[in-house]
Coordinates of C-alpha atoms in Angstrom, one line a residue:
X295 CA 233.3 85.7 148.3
X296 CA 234.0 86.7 144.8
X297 CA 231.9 90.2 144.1
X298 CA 232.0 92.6 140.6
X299 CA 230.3 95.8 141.2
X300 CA 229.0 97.0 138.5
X301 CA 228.0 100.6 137.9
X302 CA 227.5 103.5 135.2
X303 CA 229.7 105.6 136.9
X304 CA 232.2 105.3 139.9
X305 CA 233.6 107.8 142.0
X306 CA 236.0 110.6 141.4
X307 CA 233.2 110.2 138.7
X308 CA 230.1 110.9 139.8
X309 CA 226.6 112.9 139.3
X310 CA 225.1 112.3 143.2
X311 CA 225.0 109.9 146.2
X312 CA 224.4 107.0 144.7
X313 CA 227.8 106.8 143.1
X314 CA 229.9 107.9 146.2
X315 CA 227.3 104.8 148.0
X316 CA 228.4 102.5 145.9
X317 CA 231.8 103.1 146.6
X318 CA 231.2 103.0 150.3
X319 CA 229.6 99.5 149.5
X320 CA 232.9 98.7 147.9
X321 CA 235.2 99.6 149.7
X322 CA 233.6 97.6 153.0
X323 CA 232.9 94.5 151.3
X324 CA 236.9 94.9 150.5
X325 CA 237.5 95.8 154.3
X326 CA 235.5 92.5 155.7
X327 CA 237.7 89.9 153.5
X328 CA 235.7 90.2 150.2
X329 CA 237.4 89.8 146.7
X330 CA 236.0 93.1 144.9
X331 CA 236.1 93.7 141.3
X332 CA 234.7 96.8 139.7
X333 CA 233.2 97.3 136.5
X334 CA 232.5 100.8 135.4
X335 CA 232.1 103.1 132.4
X336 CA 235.7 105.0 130.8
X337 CA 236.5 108.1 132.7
X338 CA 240.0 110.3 132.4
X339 CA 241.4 109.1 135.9
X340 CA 243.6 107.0 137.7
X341 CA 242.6 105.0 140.2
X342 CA 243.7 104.1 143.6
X343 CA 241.7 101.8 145.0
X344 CA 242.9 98.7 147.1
X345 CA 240.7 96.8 144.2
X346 CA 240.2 96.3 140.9
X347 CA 238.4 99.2 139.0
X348 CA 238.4 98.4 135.2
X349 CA 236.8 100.8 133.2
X350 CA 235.6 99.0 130.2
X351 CA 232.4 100.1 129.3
X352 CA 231.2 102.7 126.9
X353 CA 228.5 104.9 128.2
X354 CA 225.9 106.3 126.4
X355 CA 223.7 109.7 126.9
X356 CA 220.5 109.5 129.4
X357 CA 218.1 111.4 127.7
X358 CA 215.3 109.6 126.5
X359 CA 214.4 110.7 122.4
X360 CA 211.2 111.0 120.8
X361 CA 212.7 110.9 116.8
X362 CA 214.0 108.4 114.9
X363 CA 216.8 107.9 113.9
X364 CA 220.7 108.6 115.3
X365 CA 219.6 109.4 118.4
X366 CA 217.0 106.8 119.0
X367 CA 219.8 104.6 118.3
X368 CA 222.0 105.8 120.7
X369 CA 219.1 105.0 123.4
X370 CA 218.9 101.8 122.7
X371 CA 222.2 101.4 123.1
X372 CA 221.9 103.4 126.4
X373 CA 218.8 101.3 127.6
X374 CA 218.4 97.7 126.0
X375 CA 221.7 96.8 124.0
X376 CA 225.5 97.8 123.9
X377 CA 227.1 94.6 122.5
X378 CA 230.4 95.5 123.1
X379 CA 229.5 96.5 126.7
X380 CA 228.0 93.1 127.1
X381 CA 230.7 91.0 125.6
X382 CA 232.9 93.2 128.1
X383 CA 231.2 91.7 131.1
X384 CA 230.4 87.9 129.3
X385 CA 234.7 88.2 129.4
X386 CA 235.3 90.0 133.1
X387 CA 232.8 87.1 134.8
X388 CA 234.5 84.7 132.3
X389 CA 237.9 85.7 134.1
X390 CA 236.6 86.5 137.4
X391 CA 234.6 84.2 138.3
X392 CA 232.2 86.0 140.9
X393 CA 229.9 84.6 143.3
X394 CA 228.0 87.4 143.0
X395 CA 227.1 90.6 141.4
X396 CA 226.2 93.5 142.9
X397 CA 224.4 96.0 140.3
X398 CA 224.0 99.6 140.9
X399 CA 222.6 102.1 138.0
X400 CA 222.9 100.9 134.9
X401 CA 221.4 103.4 132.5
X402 CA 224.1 104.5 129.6
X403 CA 225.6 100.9 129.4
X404 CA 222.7 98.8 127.6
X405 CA 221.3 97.7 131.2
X406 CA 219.3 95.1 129.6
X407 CA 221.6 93.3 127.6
X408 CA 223.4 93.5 131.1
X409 CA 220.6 91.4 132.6
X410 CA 220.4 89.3 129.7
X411 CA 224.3 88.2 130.1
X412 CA 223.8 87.4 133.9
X413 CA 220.9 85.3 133.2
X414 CA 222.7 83.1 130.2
X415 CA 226.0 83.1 132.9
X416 CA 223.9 82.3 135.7
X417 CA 225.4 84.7 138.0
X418 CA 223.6 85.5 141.5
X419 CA 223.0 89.2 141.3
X420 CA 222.0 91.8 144.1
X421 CA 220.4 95.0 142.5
X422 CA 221.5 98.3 145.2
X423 CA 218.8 100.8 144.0
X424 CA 220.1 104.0 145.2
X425 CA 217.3 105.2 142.7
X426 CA 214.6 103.7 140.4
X427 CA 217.3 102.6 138.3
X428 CA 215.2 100.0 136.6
X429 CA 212.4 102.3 134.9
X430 CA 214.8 103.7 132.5
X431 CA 215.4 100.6 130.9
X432 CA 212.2 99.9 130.2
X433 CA 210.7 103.8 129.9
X434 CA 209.7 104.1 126.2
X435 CA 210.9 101.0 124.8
X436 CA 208.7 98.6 122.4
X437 CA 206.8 95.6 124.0
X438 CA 208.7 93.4 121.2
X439 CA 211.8 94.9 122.1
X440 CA 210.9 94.3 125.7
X441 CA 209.9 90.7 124.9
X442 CA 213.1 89.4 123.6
X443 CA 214.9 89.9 126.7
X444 CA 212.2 89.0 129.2
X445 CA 211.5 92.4 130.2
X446 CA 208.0 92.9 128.9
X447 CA 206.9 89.6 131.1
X448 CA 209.1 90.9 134.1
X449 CA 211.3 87.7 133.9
X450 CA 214.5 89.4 133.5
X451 CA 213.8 91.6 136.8
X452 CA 212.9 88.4 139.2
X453 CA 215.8 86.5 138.6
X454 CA 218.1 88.6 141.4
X455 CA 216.8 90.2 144.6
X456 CA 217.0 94.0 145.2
X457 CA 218.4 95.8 148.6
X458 CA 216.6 99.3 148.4
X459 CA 217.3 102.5 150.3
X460 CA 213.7 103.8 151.0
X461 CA 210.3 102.1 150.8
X462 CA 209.6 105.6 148.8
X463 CA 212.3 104.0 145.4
X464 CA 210.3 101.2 145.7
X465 CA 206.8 102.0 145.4
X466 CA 208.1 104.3 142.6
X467 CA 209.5 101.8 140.9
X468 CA 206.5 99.4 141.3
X469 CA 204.2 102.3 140.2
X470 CA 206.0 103.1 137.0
X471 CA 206.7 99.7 136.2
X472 CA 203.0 98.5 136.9
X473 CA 204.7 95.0 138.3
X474 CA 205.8 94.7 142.2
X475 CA 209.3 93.3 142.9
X476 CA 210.3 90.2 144.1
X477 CA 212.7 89.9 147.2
X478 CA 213.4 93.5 148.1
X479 CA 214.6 94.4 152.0
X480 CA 215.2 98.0 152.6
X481 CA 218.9 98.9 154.1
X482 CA 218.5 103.2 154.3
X483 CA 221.6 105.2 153.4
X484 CA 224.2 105.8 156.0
X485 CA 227.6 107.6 156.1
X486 CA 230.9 106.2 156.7
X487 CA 231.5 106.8 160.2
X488 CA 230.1 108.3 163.1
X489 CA 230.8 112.2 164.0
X490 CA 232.4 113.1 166.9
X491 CA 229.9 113.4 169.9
X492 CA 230.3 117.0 170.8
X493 CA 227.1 119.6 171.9
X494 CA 225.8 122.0 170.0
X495 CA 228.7 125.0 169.1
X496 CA 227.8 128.3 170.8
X497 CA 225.9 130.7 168.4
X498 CA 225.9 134.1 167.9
X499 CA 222.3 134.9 167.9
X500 CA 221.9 135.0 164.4
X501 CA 220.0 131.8 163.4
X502 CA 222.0 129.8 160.7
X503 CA 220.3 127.7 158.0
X504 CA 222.6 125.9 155.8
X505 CA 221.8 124.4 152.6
X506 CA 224.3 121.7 150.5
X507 CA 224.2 120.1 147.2
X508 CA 223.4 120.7 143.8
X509 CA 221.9 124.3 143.1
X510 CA 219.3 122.9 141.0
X511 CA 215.7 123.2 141.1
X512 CA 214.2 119.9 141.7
X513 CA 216.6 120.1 144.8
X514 CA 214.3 122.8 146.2
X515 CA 216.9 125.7 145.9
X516 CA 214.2 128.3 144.4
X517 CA 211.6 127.1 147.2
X518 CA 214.6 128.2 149.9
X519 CA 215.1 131.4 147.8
X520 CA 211.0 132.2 147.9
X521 CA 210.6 131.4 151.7
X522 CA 213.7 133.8 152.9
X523 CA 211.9 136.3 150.6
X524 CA 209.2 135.7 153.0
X525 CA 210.9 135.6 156.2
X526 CA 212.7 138.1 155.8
X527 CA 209.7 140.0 155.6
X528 CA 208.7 139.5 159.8
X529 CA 212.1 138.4 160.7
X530 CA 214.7 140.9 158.9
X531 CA 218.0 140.1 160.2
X532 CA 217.6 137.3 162.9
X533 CA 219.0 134.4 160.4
X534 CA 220.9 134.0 157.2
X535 CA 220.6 131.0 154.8
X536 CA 224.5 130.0 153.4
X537 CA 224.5 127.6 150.1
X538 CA 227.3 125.2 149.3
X539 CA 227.3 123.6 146.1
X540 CA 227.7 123.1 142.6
X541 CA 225.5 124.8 140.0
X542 CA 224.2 128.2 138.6
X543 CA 222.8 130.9 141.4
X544 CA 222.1 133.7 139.1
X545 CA 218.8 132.5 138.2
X546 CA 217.7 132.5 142.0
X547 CA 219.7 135.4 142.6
X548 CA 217.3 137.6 141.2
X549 CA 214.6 135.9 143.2
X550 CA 216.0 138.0 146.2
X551 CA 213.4 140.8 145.6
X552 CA 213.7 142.6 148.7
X553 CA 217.0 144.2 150.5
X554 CA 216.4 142.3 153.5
X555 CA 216.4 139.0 151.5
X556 CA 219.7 139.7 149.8
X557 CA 221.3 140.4 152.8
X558 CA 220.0 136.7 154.4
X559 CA 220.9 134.7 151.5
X560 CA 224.3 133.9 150.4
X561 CA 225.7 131.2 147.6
X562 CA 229.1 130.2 148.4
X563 CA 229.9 127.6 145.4
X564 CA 231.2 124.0 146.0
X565 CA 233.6 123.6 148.3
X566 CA 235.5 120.3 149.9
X567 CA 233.6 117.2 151.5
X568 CA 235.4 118.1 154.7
X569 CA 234.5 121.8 154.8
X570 CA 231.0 121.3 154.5
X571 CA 230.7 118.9 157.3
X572 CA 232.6 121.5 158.9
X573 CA 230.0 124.0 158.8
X574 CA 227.4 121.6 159.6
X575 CA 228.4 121.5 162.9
X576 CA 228.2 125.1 163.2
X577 CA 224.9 125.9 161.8
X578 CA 221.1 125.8 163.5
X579 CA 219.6 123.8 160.7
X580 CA 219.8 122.0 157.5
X581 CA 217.5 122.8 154.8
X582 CA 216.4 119.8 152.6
X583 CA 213.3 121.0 150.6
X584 CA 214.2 118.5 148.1
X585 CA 211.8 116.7 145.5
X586 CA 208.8 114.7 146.6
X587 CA 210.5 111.4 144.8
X588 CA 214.2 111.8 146.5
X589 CA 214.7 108.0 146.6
X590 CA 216.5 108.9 150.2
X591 CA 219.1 111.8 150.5
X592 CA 222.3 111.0 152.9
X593 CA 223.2 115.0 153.2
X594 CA 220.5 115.4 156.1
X595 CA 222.4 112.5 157.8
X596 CA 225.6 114.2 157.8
X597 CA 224.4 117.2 158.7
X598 CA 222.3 115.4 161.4
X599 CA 225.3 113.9 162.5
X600 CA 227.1 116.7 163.0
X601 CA 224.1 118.7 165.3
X602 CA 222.6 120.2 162.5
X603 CA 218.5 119.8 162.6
X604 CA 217.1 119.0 159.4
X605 CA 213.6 120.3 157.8
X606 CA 212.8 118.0 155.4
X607 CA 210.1 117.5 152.3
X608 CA 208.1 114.3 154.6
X609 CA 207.9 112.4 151.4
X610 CA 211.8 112.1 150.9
X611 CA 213.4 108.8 151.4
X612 CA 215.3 110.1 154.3
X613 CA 212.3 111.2 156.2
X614 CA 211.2 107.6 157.3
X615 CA 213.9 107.4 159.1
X616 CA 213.2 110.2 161.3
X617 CA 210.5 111.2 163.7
X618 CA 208.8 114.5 163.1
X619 CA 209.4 117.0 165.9
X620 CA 211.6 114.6 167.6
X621 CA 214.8 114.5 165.0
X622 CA 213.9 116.7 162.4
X623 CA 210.9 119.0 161.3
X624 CA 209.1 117.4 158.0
X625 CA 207.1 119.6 156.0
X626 CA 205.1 119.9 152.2
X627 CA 207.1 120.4 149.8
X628 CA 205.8 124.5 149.0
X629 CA 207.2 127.6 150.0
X630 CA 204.7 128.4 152.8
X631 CA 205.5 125.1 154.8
X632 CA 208.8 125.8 154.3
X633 CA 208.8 129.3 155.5
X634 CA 206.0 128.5 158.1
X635 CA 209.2 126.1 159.9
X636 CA 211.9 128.5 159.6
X637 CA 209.5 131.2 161.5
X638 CA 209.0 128.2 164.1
X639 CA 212.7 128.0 164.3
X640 CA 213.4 131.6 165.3
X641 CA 210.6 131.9 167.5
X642 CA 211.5 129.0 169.5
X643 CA 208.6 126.8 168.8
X644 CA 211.1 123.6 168.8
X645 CA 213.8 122.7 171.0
X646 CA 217.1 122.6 168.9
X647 CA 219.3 121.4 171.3
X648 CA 217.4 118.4 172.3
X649 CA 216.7 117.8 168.5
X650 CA 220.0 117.8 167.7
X651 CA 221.1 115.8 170.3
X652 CA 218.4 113.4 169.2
X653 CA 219.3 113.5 165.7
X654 CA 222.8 112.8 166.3
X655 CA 222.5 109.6 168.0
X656 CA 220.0 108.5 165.9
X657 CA 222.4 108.4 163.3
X658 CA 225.4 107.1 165.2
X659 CA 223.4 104.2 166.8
X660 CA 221.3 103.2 163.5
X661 CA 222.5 105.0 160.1
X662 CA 226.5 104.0 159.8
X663 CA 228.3 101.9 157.2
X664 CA 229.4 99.4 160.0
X665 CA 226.2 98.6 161.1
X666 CA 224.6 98.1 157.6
X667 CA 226.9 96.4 155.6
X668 CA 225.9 93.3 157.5
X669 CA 222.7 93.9 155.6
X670 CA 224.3 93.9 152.1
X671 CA 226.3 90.7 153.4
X672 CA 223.6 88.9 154.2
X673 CA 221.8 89.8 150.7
X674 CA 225.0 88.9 149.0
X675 CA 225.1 85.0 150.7
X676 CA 221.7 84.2 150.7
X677 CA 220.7 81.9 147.8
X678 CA 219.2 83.7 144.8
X679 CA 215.4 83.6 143.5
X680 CA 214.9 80.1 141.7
X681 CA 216.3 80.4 138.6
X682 CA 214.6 79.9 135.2
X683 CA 216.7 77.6 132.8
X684 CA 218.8 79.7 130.7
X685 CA 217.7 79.4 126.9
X686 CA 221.1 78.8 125.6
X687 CA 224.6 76.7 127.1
X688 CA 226.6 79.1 129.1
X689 CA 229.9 79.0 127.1
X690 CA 231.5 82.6 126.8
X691 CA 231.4 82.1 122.6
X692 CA 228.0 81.3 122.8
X693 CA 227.1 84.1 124.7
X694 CA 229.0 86.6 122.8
X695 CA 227.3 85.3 119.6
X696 CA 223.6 85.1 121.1
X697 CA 223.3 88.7 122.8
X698 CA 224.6 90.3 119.3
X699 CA 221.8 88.3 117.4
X700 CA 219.6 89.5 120.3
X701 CA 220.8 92.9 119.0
X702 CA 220.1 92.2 116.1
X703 CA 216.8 91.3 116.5
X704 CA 216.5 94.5 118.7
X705 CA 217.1 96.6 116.0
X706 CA 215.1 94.8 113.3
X707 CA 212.1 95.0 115.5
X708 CA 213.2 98.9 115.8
X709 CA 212.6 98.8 112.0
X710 CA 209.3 96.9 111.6
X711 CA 208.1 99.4 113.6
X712 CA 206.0 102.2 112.7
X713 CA 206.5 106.0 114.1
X714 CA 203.6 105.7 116.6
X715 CA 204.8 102.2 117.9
X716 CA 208.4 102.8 118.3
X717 CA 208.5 104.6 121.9
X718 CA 204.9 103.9 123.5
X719 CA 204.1 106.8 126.2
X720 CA 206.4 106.5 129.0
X721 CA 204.8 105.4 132.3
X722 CA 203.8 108.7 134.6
X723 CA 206.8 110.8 135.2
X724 CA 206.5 112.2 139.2
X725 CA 205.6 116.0 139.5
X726 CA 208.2 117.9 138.7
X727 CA 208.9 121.0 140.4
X728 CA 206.8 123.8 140.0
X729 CA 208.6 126.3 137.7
X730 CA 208.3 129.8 137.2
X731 CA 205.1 130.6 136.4
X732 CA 203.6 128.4 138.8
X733 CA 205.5 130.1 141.7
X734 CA 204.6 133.5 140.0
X735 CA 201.0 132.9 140.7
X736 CA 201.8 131.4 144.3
X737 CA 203.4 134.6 145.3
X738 CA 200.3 136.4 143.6
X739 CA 197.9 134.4 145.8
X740 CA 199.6 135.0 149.1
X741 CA 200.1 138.6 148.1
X742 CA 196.7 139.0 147.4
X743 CA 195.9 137.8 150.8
X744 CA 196.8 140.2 152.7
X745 CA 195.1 143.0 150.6
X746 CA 195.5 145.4 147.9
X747 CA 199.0 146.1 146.5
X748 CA 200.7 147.2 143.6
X749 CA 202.8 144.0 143.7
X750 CA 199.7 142.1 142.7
X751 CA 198.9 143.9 139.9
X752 CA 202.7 143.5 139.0
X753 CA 202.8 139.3 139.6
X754 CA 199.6 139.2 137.5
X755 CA 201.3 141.2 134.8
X756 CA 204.2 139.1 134.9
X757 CA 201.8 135.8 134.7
X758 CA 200.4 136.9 132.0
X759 CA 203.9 138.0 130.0
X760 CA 205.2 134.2 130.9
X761 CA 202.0 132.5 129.9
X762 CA 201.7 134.0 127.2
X763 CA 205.4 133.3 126.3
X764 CA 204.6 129.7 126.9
X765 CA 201.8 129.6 124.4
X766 CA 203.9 131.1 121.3
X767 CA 206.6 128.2 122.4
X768 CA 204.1 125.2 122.3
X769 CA 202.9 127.0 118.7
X770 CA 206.2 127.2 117.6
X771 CA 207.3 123.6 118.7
X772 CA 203.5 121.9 117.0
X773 CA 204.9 123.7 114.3
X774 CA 208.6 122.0 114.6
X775 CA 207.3 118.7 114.9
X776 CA 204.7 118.5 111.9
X777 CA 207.6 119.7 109.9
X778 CA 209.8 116.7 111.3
X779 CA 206.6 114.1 110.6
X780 CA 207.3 115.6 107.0
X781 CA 210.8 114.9 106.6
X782 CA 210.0 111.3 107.9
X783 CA 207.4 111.2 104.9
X784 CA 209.9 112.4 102.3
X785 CA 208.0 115.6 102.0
X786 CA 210.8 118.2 103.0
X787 CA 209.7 121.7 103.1
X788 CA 213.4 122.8 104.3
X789 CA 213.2 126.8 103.9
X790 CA 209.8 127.0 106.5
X791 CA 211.5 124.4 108.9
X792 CA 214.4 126.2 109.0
X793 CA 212.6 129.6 109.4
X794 CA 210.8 127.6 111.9
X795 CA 214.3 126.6 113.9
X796 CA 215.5 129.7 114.4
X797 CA 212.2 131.7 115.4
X798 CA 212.0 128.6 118.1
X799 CA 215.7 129.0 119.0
X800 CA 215.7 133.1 119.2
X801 CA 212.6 132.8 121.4
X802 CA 214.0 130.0 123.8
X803 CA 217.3 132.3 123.9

């Protein structure tokens, strides 16, 4: 079986999992006898892969805009239309001839144009959704722009089946798309191969939690930072916390408010693949307070599959895979539940060497490449949704000529548009991460609970400075924008907005 992978990115360039999953998914379709093609965005590398990688496409920024103009443009391109992205695959399936596709995110290349080609080619695809990759490519897009290429009706999303890693990216998906999908089976994450069975490593007493990936807040980190504050507190000494990854530590550096806590905690930067699954199999447990919409998270399986116990946020992909108490301990996603399990780790309230053991064969018997690429195989070779008559003959040159006059009409709906029609309201983001303030106040409230103490008085001070911080902000930016709706009026008042910018940018600063 011909397959063309396409992606947005492709390992050595990545941004996460899904990425480094996708090239898992390559590579084994390759091993088992599979012709492999994949297409991919321009990166400044050489590859050496036993298979085509041909990186054709031009990628454009994620970020969503909210003003007209250059930029807007530019998310179209990243969204609905690239023409010379499309034209690039209407030529690559032209000359390779695939049986099937197998799409992975494609945000930055003009996704639905993407669609749109594989619909007039009438090529069998197979969507992986490592994420809720198809929200973005309808998030804050026009119904008319929508309509043309059968994404407002849903048509251009039933015409392939999906192969999702958690039941938790689909009922996102579903939720922010307001439509369910058609033909989804759910294959969870895996890694390559399984460890090496080997018990538990000896410890030295001192209870190690490990923590690996990006040092970002939606991943938890400040969460982790807050509940070794806290345990600390009863526990001085008895544990550290040791951070591997990419990203900037300062700002939860000075979280560490007490000596105790700065003596627990330590950020060790990015290091190898190999190193960190190295000192998974020397640590206690693997912290993984990560966001409540993680669409699954494979770093708890490696660590799992080295001995390492996970505590996990319960609504994480990952986490319906394991039993609670069993293979890992699942908690809420605040700094109390998360502390609350690390004091039930050092005062023995679970078994870690029969959880480990646990976790480990879980993974090895259920959660490797081997075992669920027959999954993706089986996607791949059975017969696709019925298919809806394409609209126009399949020839490459007609092709090429209809999906730049769908562009054209893209952009000439763009126009007809007016400023409150362009980008509706995106459908309901998930919550984000509580930031600073939110945690200020958290920490007030459990200080406050155990009685009177300057701290309080402090924390409430300290609300008030950032609240009050906020405020001028959301002033200053009302202020921004009815400047902006000005300029879009021809009534340009240049001196006051550019007073405006830099009182905005001095305060951000």
């Amino acid at each position: 079986m011909r397959v063309l992978v396409i992606s947005n990115l492709f390992p050595p360039d990545v941004i996460g999992g899904y990425e480094l999953l996708c090239q898992d998914l390559a590579d084994g379709l390759h091993e088992r006898g599979h012709e492999v093609r994949v297409l991919t965005s321009h990166a400044p590398v050489l590859d050496d892969r036993p298979y085509p990688v041909r990186r054709v496409f031009a990628r454009r920024a994620y970020a969503a805009v909210d003003l007209r103009g250059a930029e807007e443009s530019r998310h179209i391109e990243s969204v609905v239309s690239h023409a010379a992205n499309a034209h690039a695959l209407a030529r690559e399936i032209d000359d390779f001839e695939p049986d099937r596709v197998l799409l992975a995110n494609l945000i930055g290349l003009g996704g639905l144009a993407v669609l749109e080609v594989l619909r007039r080619r009438d090529v069998p695809w197979v969507w992986f959704l490592g994420d809720a990759a198809p929200v973005p490519l309808v998030d804050g897009v026009g119904t008319e722009i929508l309509a043309l290429y059968g994404a407002e009706s849903g048509d251009a999303f039933d015409r392939g089946r999906y192969v999702a890693m958690s039941r938790n990216v689909v009922d996102e998906i579903e939720r922010r798309m307001s439509r369910a999908l058609r033909d989804v089976r759910i294959v969870p994450g895996w890694i390559a191969s399984p460890a090496p069975s080997r018990p538990r490593a000896a410890r030295d007493g001192v209870t190690r939690f490990i923590v690996a990936g990006a040092i970002a807040e939606h991943k938890g980190i400040g969460l982790i930072v807050d509940a070794a504050v806290e345990v600390a507190a009863t526990h001085p000494g008895a544990f550290r916390v040791e951070l591997f990854g990419g990203g900037d530590p300062e700002p939860f550096r000075e979280l560490l408010t007490t000596a105790a806590a700065r003596e627990a905690v330590t950020f060790h930067g990015p290091r190898e693949r190999r190193e960190v699954l190295d000192e998974f199999a020397t640590a206690d447990v693997f912290l993984f307070p990560t966001h409540e919409r993680e669409p699954f998270g494979v770093a708890p399986l490696e660590a799992a599959s080295r001995g390492c116990v996970p505590i996990m946020t319960a609504t994480a992909g990952v986490a319906e895979r394991f039993v609670d108490g069993v293979h890992a301990i699942k908690i809420a996603r605040d700094t109390d539940a998360l502390a609350e399990a690390m004091r039930g780790v050092l005062d023995g309230r679970y078994d870690l060497d029969r959880m480990s053991e646990a976790a480990r064969e879980l993974v090895a018997d259920d959660l490797t490449l081997g075992l669920l690429l027959d999954e993706f195989e089986a996607a791949l070779l059975e017969p696709g949704p019925e298919s809806v008559a394409a609209d126009a003959p399949t020839e490459l040159a007609e092709v090429l000529h209809s999906i730049s006059e769908l562009e054209d009409r893209a952009y000439a709906a763009w126009n007809r548009q007016g400023d409150d029609d362009m980008l509706p309201e995106p459908s309901p983001q998930p919550a984000r991460t509580p930031g600073l303030v939110q945690r200020a106040r958290s920490k007030a409230r459990r200080l406050l609970s155990r009685g009177p103490d300057s701290r309080v008085d402090r924390a409430d001070a300290r609300i008030a400075e950032l609240e009050a911080a906020v405020s001028e902000l959301r002033a200053e930016l009302r202020a921004v924008t009815q400047l902006l709706e000005q300029m879009r009026g021809r009534v340009i008042d240049r001196e006051a907005l550019n007073a405006r910018l830099a009182s905005l940018e001095s305060r951000s600063g």
